[in-house]
Amino acid sequence: MLSAVHRLTDSDGFRRAVRSGRRAGSSTLVVHLWVDPEAEPAPVQVGFTVSKAVGNAATRNRVKRRLRHLTREHLPALEGLPGRAALVVRALPAAAEASYTVLGADLDRTLTKVSVR
């Protein structure tokens, strides 16, 4: 579970990350990372989007749990970003059949692509 300070819950935060952030995708997910280096430093906020195209409610919840756990492992690296940041992880339909290892590899690869250089 992500702590409350790391949860992205407002629609403006989701919209800002998806529309203005850097994007990278894989076969199972797409990540959007928005960084405001001018803002006061704050914990990275993370949100998840898992649509009905992924599967039924049980499948969507399983995918969300896996993504939350995998993302929590990457939080220390994301905390090094300057200023304020928001990360949105969007699951694609292939995420329903993907193993935990495949989701982890895809998340790692996509986060590497969107990281601030």
PDB file of N, CA and C in Angstrom, residues 53-107:
ATOM      1  N   ALA A  53     -11.420  -2.334 -19.802  1.00  0.00           N
ATOM      2  CA  ALA A  53     -10.846  -3.120 -20.902  1.00  0.00           C
ATOM      3  C   ALA A  53      -9.832  -4.139 -20.375  1.00  0.00           C
ATOM      4  N   VAL A  54      -9.305  -3.909 -19.179  1.00  0.00           N
ATOM      5  CA  VAL A  54      -8.331  -4.829 -18.595  1.00  0.00           C
ATOM      6  C   VAL A  54      -9.015  -6.114 -18.143  1.00  0.00           C
ATOM      7  N   GLY A  55     -10.241  -6.022 -17.680  1.00  0.00           N
ATOM      8  CA  GLY A  55     -10.949  -7.224 -17.237  1.00  0.00           C
ATOM      9  C   GLY A  55     -12.030  -6.890 -16.238  1.00  0.00           C
ATOM     10  N   ASN A  56     -12.525  -7.929 -15.574  1.00  0.00           N
ATOM     11  CA  ASN A  56     -13.572  -7.721 -14.573  1.00  0.00           C
ATOM     12  C   ASN A  56     -12.977  -7.089 -13.314  1.00  0.00           C
ATOM     13  N   ALA A  57     -13.792  -6.826 -12.329  1.00  0.00           N
ATOM     14  CA  ALA A  57     -13.347  -6.109 -11.132  1.00  0.00           C
ATOM     15  C   ALA A  57     -12.216  -6.840 -10.410  1.00  0.00           C
ATOM     16  N   ALA A  58     -12.309  -8.148 -10.293  1.00  0.00           N
ATOM     17  CA  ALA A  58     -11.266  -8.910  -9.604  1.00  0.00           C
ATOM     18  C   ALA A  58      -9.938  -8.800 -10.344  1.00  0.00           C
ATOM     19  N   THR A  59      -9.983  -8.875 -11.650  1.00  0.00           N
ATOM     20  CA  THR A  59      -8.770  -8.759 -12.456  1.00  0.00           C
ATOM     21  C   THR A  59      -8.175  -7.363 -12.342  1.00  0.00           C
ATOM     22  N   ARG A  60      -9.011  -6.344 -12.436  1.00  0.00           N
ATOM     23  CA  ARG A  60      -8.528  -4.964 -12.329  1.00  0.00           C
ATOM     24  C   ARG A  60      -7.899  -4.713 -10.968  1.00  0.00           C
ATOM     25  N   ASN A  61      -8.511  -5.214  -9.912  1.00  0.00           N
ATOM     26  CA  ASN A  61      -7.956  -5.034  -8.566  1.00  0.00           C
ATOM     27  C   ASN A  61      -6.627  -5.757  -8.411  1.00  0.00           C
ATOM     28  N   ARG A  62      -6.493  -6.940  -8.983  1.00  0.00           N
ATOM     29  CA  ARG A  62      -5.230  -7.677  -8.921  1.00  0.00           C
ATOM     30  C   ARG A  62      -4.127  -6.891  -9.634  1.00  0.00           C
ATOM     31  N   VAL A  63      -4.447  -6.345 -10.798  1.00  0.00           N
ATOM     32  CA  VAL A  63      -3.470  -5.558 -11.550  1.00  0.00           C
ATOM     33  C   VAL A  63      -3.076  -4.318 -10.752  1.00  0.00           C
ATOM     34  N   LYS A  64      -4.047  -3.629 -10.152  1.00  0.00           N
ATOM     35  CA  LYS A  64      -3.748  -2.439  -9.347  1.00  0.00           C
ATOM     36  C   LYS A  64      -2.865  -2.773  -8.153  1.00  0.00           C
ATOM     37  N   ARG A  65      -3.156  -3.875  -7.467  1.00  0.00           N
ATOM     38  CA  ARG A  65      -2.333  -4.288  -6.318  1.00  0.00           C
ATOM     39  C   ARG A  65      -0.896  -4.542  -6.749  1.00  0.00           C
ATOM     40  N   ARG A  66      -0.733  -5.257  -7.858  1.00  0.00           N
ATOM     41  CA  ARG A  66       0.615  -5.541  -8.352  1.00  0.00           C
ATOM     42  C   ARG A  66       1.350  -4.255  -8.713  1.00  0.00           C
ATOM     43  N   LEU A  67       0.676  -3.359  -9.411  1.00  0.00           N
ATOM     44  CA  LEU A  67       1.318  -2.107  -9.818  1.00  0.00           C
ATOM     45  C   LEU A  67       1.658  -1.233  -8.616  1.00  0.00           C
ATOM     46  N   ARG A  68       0.773  -1.197  -7.617  1.00  0.00           N
ATOM     47  CA  ARG A  68       1.062  -0.418  -6.403  1.00  0.00           C
ATOM     48  C   ARG A  68       2.318  -0.944  -5.712  1.00  0.00           C
ATOM     49  N   HIS A  69       2.404  -2.258  -5.581  1.00  0.00           N
ATOM     50  CA  HIS A  69       3.548  -2.852  -4.912  1.00  0.00           C
ATOM     51  C   HIS A  69       4.834  -2.598  -5.696  1.00  0.00           C
ATOM     52  N   LEU A  70       4.779  -2.769  -7.003  1.00  0.00           N
ATOM     53  CA  LEU A  70       5.961  -2.543  -7.836  1.00  0.00           C
ATOM     54  C   LEU A  70       6.378  -1.078  -7.817  1.00  0.00           C
ATOM     55  N   THR A  71       5.425  -0.177  -7.851  1.00  0.00           N
ATOM     56  CA  THR A  71       5.736   1.246  -7.845  1.00  0.00           C
ATOM     57  C   THR A  71       6.338   1.661  -6.514  1.00  0.00           C
ATOM     58  N   ARG A  72       5.858   1.093  -5.439  1.00  0.00           N
ATOM     59  CA  ARG A  72       6.401   1.416  -4.115  1.00  0.00           C
ATOM     60  C   ARG A  72       7.888   1.102  -4.050  1.00  0.00           C
ATOM     61  N   GLU A  73       8.327   0.061  -4.747  1.00  0.00           N
ATOM     62  CA  GLU A  73       9.746  -0.287  -4.773  1.00  0.00           C
ATOM     63  C   GLU A  73      10.575   0.770  -5.505  1.00  0.00           C
ATOM     64  N   HIS A  74       9.966   1.520  -6.424  1.00  0.00           N
ATOM     65  CA  HIS A  74      10.670   2.542  -7.195  1.00  0.00           C
ATOM     66  C   HIS A  74      10.605   3.933  -6.556  1.00  0.00           C
ATOM     67  N   LEU A  75       9.843   4.107  -5.500  1.00  0.00           N
ATOM     68  CA  LEU A  75       9.692   5.428  -4.885  1.00  0.00           C
ATOM     69  C   LEU A  75      11.015   6.056  -4.439  1.00  0.00           C
ATOM     70  N   PRO A  76      11.945   5.321  -3.836  1.00  0.00           N
ATOM     71  CA  PRO A  76      13.204   5.975  -3.442  1.00  0.00           C
ATOM     72  C   PRO A  76      13.933   6.630  -4.613  1.00  0.00           C
ATOM     73  N   ALA A  77      13.929   6.009  -5.770  1.00  0.00           N
ATOM     74  CA  ALA A  77      14.582   6.602  -6.945  1.00  0.00           C
ATOM     75  C   ALA A  77      13.814   7.832  -7.426  1.00  0.00           C
ATOM     76  N   LEU A  78      12.492   7.792  -7.333  1.00  0.00           N
ATOM     77  CA  LEU A  78      11.681   8.920  -7.772  1.00  0.00           C
ATOM     78  C   LEU A  78      11.776  10.097  -6.809  1.00  0.00           C
ATOM     79  N   GLU A  79      12.095   9.844  -5.556  1.00  0.00           N
ATOM     80  CA  GLU A  79      12.199  10.923  -4.569  1.00  0.00           C
ATOM     81  C   GLU A  79      13.362  11.844  -4.896  1.00  0.00           C
ATOM     82  N   GLY A  80      14.305  11.390  -5.699  1.00  0.00           N
ATOM     83  CA  GLY A  80      15.442  12.218  -6.068  1.00  0.00           C
ATOM     84  C   GLY A  80      15.129  13.261  -7.124  1.00  0.00           C
ATOM     85  N   LEU A  81      13.900  13.256  -7.649  1.00  0.00           N
ATOM     86  CA  LEU A  81      13.522  14.235  -8.665  1.00  0.00           C
ATOM     87  C   LEU A  81      13.439  15.622  -8.046  1.00  0.00           C
ATOM     88  N   PRO A  82      13.821  16.655  -8.805  1.00  0.00           N
ATOM     89  CA  PRO A  82      13.763  18.016  -8.250  1.00  0.00           C
ATOM     90  C   PRO A  82      12.324  18.520  -8.165  1.00  0.00           C
ATOM     91  N   GLY A  83      12.028  19.255  -7.116  1.00  0.00           N
ATOM     92  CA  GLY A  83      10.704  19.875  -6.994  1.00  0.00           C
ATOM     93  C   GLY A  83       9.596  18.886  -6.704  1.00  0.00           C
ATOM     94  N   ARG A  84       8.503  19.078  -7.419  1.00  0.00           N
ATOM     95  CA  ARG A  84       7.283  18.298  -7.214  1.00  0.00           C
ATOM     96  C   ARG A  84       7.038  17.416  -8.423  1.00  0.00           C
ATOM     97  N   ALA A  85       6.536  16.194  -8.201  1.00  0.00           N
ATOM     98  CA  ALA A  85       6.314  15.277  -9.321  1.00  0.00           C
ATOM     99  C   ALA A  85       5.035  14.472  -9.115  1.00  0.00           C
ATOM    100  N   ALA A  86       4.436  14.093 -10.247  1.00  0.00           N
ATOM    101  CA  ALA A  86       3.254  13.229 -10.243  1.00  0.00           C
ATOM    102  C   ALA A  86       3.476  12.141 -11.281  1.00  0.00           C
ATOM    103  N   LEU A  87       3.168  10.914 -10.901  1.00  0.00           N
ATOM    104  CA  LEU A  87       3.327   9.763 -11.777  1.00  0.00           C
ATOM    105  C   LEU A  87       1.976   9.080 -11.931  1.00  0.00           C
ATOM    106  N   VAL A  88       1.567   8.840 -13.176  1.00  0.00           N
ATOM    107  CA  VAL A  88       0.343   8.088 -13.440  1.00  0.00           C
ATOM    108  C   VAL A  88       0.732   6.832 -14.188  1.00  0.00           C
ATOM    109  N   VAL A  89       0.295   5.689 -13.678  1.00  0.00           N
ATOM    110  CA  VAL A  89       0.556   4.403 -14.301  1.00  0.00           C
ATOM    111  C   VAL A  89      -0.771   3.892 -14.855  1.00  0.00           C
ATOM    112  N   ARG A  90      -0.836   3.732 -16.174  1.00  0.00           N
ATOM    113  CA  ARG A  90      -2.063   3.275 -16.825  1.00  0.00           C
ATOM    114  C   ARG A  90      -1.860   1.859 -17.330  1.00  0.00           C
ATOM    115  N   ALA A  91      -2.673   0.935 -16.858  1.00  0.00           N
ATOM    116  CA  ALA A  91      -2.582  -0.462 -17.273  1.00  0.00           C
ATOM    117  C   ALA A  91      -3.292  -0.658 -18.608  1.00  0.00           C
ATOM    118  N   LEU A  92      -2.670  -1.426 -19.479  1.00  0.00           N
ATOM    119  CA  LEU A  92      -3.269  -1.794 -20.756  1.00  0.00           C
ATOM    120  C   LEU A  92      -3.890  -3.187 -20.628  1.00  0.00           C
ATOM    121  N   PRO A  93      -4.768  -3.585 -21.543  1.00  0.00           N
ATOM    122  CA  PRO A  93      -5.418  -4.894 -21.425  1.00  0.00           C
ATOM    123  C   PRO A  93      -4.454  -6.072 -21.263  1.00  0.00           C
ATOM    124  N   ALA A  94      -3.278  -5.989 -21.838  1.00  0.00           N
ATOM    125  CA  ALA A  94      -2.312  -7.085 -21.719  1.00  0.00           C
ATOM    126  C   ALA A  94      -1.814  -7.276 -20.289  1.00  0.00           C
ATOM    127  N   ALA A  95      -1.992  -6.276 -19.423  1.00  0.00           N
ATOM    128  CA  ALA A  95      -1.549  -6.370 -18.035  1.00  0.00           C
ATOM    129  C   ALA A  95      -2.314  -7.448 -17.274  1.00  0.00           C
ATOM    130  N   ALA A  96      -3.521  -7.754 -17.712  1.00  0.00           N
ATOM    131  CA  ALA A  96      -4.332  -8.768 -17.027  1.00  0.00           C
ATOM    132  C   ALA A  96      -3.687 -10.144 -17.091  1.00  0.00           C
ATOM    133  N   GLU A  97      -3.037 -10.453 -18.191  1.00  0.00           N
ATOM    134  CA  GLU A  97      -2.426 -11.769 -18.371  1.00  0.00           C
ATOM    135  C   GLU A  97      -0.939 -11.784 -18.041  1.00  0.00           C
ATOM    136  N   ALA A  98      -0.357 -10.617 -17.804  1.00  0.00           N
ATOM    137  CA  ALA A  98       1.083 -10.519 -17.558  1.00  0.00           C
ATOM    138  C   ALA A  98       1.428 -11.003 -16.149  1.00  0.00           C
ATOM    139  N   SER A  99       2.582 -11.609 -16.028  1.00  0.00           N
ATOM    140  CA  SER A  99       3.041 -12.050 -14.717  1.00  0.00           C
ATOM    141  C   SER A  99       3.592 -10.861 -13.930  1.00  0.00           C
ATOM    142  N   TYR A 100       3.794 -11.073 -12.654  1.00  0.00           N
ATOM    143  CA  TYR A 100       4.349 -10.035 -11.794  1.00  0.00           C
ATOM    144  C   TYR A 100       5.724  -9.607 -12.304  1.00  0.00           C
ATOM    145  N   THR A 101       6.516 -10.561 -12.739  1.00  0.00           N
ATOM    146  CA  THR A 101       7.862 -10.282 -13.248  1.00  0.00           C
ATOM    147  C   THR A 101       7.820  -9.429 -14.507  1.00  0.00           C
ATOM    148  N   VAL A 102       6.913  -9.740 -15.414  1.00  0.00           N
ATOM    149  CA  VAL A 102       6.787  -8.973 -16.654  1.00  0.00           C
ATOM    150  C   VAL A 102       6.327  -7.550 -16.346  1.00  0.00           C
ATOM    151  N   LEU A 103       5.345  -7.400 -15.462  1.00  0.00           N
ATOM    152  CA  LEU A 103       4.893  -6.056 -15.084  1.00  0.00           C
ATOM    153  C   LEU A 103       6.039  -5.261 -14.455  1.00  0.00           C
ATOM    154  N   GLY A 104       6.819  -5.914 -13.609  1.00  0.00           N
ATOM    155  CA  GLY A 104       7.952  -5.243 -12.977  1.00  0.00           C
ATOM    156  C   GLY A 104       8.992  -4.785 -13.983  1.00  0.00           C
ATOM    157  N   ALA A 105       9.298  -5.639 -14.943  1.00  0.00           N
ATOM    158  CA  ALA A 105      10.280  -5.278 -15.976  1.00  0.00           C
ATOM    159  C   ALA A 105       9.759  -4.130 -16.839  1.00  0.00           C
ATOM    160  N   ASP A 106       8.480  -4.182 -17.202  1.00  0.00           N
ATOM    161  CA  ASP A 106       7.892  -3.104 -18.011  1.00  0.00           C
ATOM    162  C   ASP A 106       7.877  -1.785 -17.245  1.00  0.00           C
ATOM    163  N   LEU A 107       7.528  -1.830 -15.967  1.00  0.00           N
ATOM    164  CA  LEU A 107       7.505  -0.615 -15.160  1.00  0.00           C
ATOM    165  C   LEU A 107       8.913  -0.042 -15.034  1.00  0.00           C
TER     166      LEU A 107
END
